mmCIF file of C-alpha atoms in Angstrom:
data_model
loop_
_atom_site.group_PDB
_atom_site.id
_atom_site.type_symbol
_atom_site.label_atom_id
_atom_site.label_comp_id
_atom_site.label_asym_id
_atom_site.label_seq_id
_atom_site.Cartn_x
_atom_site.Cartn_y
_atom_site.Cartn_z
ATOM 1 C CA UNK A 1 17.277 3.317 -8.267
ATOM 2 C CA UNK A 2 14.815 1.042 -6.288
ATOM 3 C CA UNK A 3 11.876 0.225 -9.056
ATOM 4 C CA UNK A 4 8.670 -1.133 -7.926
ATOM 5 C CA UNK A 5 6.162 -2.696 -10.240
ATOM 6 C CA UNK A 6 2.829 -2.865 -9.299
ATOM 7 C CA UNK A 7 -0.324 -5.099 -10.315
ATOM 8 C CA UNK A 8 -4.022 -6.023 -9.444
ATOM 9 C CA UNK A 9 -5.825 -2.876 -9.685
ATOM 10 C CA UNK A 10 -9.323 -3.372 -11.237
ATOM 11 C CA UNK A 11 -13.124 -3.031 -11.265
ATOM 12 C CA UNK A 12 -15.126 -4.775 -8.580
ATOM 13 C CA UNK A 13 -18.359 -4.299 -6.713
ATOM 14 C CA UNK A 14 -19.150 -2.706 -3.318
ATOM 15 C CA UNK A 15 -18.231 -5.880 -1.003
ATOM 16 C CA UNK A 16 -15.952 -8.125 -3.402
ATOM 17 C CA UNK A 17 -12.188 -8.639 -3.259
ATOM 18 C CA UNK A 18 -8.601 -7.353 -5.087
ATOM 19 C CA UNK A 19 -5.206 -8.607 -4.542
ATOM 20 C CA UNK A 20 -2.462 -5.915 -4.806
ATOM 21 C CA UNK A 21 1.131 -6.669 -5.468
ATOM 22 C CA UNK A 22 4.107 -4.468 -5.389
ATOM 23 C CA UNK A 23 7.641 -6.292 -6.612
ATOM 24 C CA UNK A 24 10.822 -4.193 -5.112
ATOM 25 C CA UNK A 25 14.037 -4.672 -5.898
ATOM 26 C CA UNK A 26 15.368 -5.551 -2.367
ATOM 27 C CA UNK A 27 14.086 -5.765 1.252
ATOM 28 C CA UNK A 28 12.557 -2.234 2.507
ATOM 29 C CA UNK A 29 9.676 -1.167 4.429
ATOM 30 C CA UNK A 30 6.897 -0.949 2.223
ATOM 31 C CA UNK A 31 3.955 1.184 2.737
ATOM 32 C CA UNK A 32 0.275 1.013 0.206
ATOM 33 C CA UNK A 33 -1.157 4.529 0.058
ATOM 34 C CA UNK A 34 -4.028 5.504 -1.838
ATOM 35 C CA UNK A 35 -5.153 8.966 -3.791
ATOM 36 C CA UNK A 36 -8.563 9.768 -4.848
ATOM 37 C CA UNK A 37 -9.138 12.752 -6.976
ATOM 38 C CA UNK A 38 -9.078 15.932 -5.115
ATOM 39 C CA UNK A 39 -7.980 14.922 -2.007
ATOM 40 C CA UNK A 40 -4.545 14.066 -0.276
ATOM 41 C CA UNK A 41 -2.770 11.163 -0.403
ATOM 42 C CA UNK A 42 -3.738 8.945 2.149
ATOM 43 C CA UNK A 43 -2.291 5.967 4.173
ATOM 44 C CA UNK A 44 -3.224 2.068 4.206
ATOM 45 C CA UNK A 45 -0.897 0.071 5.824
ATOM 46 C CA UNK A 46 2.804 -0.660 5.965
ATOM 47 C CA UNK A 47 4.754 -3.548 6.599
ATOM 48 C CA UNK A 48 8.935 -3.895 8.364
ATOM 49 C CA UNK A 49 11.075 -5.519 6.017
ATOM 50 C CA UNK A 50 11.309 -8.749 7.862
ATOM 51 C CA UNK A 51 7.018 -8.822 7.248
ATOM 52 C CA UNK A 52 6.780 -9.157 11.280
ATOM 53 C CA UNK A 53 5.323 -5.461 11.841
ATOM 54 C CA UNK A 54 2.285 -3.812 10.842
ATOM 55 C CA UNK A 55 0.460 -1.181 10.906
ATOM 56 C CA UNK A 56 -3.049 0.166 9.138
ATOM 57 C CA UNK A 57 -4.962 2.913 8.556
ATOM 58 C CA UNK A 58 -8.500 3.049 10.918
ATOM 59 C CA UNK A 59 -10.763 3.071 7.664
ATOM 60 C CA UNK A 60 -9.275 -0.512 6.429
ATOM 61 C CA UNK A 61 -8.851 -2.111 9.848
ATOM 62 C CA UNK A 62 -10.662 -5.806 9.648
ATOM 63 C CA UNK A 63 -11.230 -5.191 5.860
ATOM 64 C CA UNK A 64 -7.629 -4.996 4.502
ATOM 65 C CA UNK A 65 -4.298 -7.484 5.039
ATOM 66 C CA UNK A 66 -0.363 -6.641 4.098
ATOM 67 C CA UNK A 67 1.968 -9.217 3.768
ATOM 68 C CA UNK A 68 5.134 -9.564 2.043
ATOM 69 C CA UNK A 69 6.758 -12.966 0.555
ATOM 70 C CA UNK A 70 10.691 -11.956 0.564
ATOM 71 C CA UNK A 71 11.685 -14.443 -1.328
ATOM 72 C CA UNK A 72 9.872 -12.903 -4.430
ATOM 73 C CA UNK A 73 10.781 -9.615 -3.653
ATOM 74 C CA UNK A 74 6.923 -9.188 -3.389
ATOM 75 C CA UNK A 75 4.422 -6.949 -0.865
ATOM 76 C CA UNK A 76 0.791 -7.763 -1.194
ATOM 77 C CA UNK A 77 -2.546 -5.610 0.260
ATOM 78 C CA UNK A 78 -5.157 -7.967 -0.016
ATOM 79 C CA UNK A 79 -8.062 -6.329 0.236
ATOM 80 C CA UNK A 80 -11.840 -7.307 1.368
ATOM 81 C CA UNK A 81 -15.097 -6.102 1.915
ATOM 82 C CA UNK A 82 -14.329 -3.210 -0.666
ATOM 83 C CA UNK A 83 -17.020 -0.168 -0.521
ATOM 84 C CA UNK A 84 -16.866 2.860 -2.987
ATOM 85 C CA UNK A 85 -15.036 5.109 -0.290
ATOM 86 C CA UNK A 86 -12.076 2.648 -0.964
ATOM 87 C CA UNK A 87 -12.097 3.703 -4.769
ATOM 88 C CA UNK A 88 -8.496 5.802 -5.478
ATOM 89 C CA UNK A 89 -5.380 4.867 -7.176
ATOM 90 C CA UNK A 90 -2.981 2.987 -5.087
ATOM 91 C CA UNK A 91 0.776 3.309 -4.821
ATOM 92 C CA UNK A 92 3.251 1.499 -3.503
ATOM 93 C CA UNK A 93 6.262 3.127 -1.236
ATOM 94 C CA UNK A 94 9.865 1.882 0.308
ATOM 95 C CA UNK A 95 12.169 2.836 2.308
ATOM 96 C CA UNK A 96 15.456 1.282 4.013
ATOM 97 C CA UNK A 97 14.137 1.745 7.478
ATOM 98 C CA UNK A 98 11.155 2.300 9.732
ATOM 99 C CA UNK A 99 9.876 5.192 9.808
ATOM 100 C CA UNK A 100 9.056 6.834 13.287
ATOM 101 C CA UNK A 101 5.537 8.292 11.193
ATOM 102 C CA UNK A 102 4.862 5.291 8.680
ATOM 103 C CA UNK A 103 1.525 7.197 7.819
ATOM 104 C CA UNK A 104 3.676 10.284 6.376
ATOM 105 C CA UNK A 105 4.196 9.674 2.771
ATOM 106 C CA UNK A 106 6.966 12.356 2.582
ATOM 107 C CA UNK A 107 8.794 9.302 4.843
ATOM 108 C CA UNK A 108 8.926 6.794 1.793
ATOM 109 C CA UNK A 109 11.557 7.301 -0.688
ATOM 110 C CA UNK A 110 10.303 5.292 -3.908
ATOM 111 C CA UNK A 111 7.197 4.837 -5.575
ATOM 112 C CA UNK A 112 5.348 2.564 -7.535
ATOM 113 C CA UNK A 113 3.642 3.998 -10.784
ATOM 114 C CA UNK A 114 0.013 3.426 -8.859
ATOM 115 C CA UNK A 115 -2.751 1.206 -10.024
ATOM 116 C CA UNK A 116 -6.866 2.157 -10.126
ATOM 117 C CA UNK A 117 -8.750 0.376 -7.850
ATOM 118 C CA UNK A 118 -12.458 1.354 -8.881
ATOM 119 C CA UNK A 119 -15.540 0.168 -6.520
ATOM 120 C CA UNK A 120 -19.226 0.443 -7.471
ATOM 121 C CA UNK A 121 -21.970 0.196 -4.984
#
């Protein structure tokens, strides 16, 4: 089983930073989604195993960065700018392969635990 560790979840205020990181245990496509309470899971951004493709979500276009460091087995969503609408818990997703609909969480095959990301205005 693929396990994926995740970190960097925290408290901030409306405009202030957090670093996510998500350790795999291999190269995969990774995709950050987010859940708030009552609603769907959503989709951030997603990154090709080799870290050269990208994609993100319209709401954190400008405001939000995913990169991966292979070496360290490690995907990171840096994350600006922060405003309460980003508050949710975040999880982290892999797969072998890219997905033709990266935004489609039913696409990813492992999952992180998720970490709370909480933003105060």
């Amino acid at each position: 089983q693929v396990q994926l560790v995740e970190s960097g979840g925290g408290s901030v205020q409306a405009g202030g930073s957090l670093r996510l990181s998500c350790v795999a245990s291999g190269r995969y496509v990774m995709g950050w989604f987010r859940q708030a309470p009552g609603k769907e899971r959503e989709f951030v951004a997603v990154i090709n195993s080799s870290g050269g493709g990208k994609a993100y979500a319209d709401s954190v276009k400008g405001r939000f960065t995913i990169s991966r460091d292979n070496a360290k087995n490690t995907v990171y969503l840096q994350m600006n700018s922060l405003k309460p609408e980003d508050t949710a818990v975040y999880y982290c997703a892999a797969r072998q392969n890219w997905p033709a609909f990266y935004s489609d969480y039913e696409r990813y095959d492992y999952w992180g635990q998720g970490t709370q990301v909480t933003v105060s205005s």
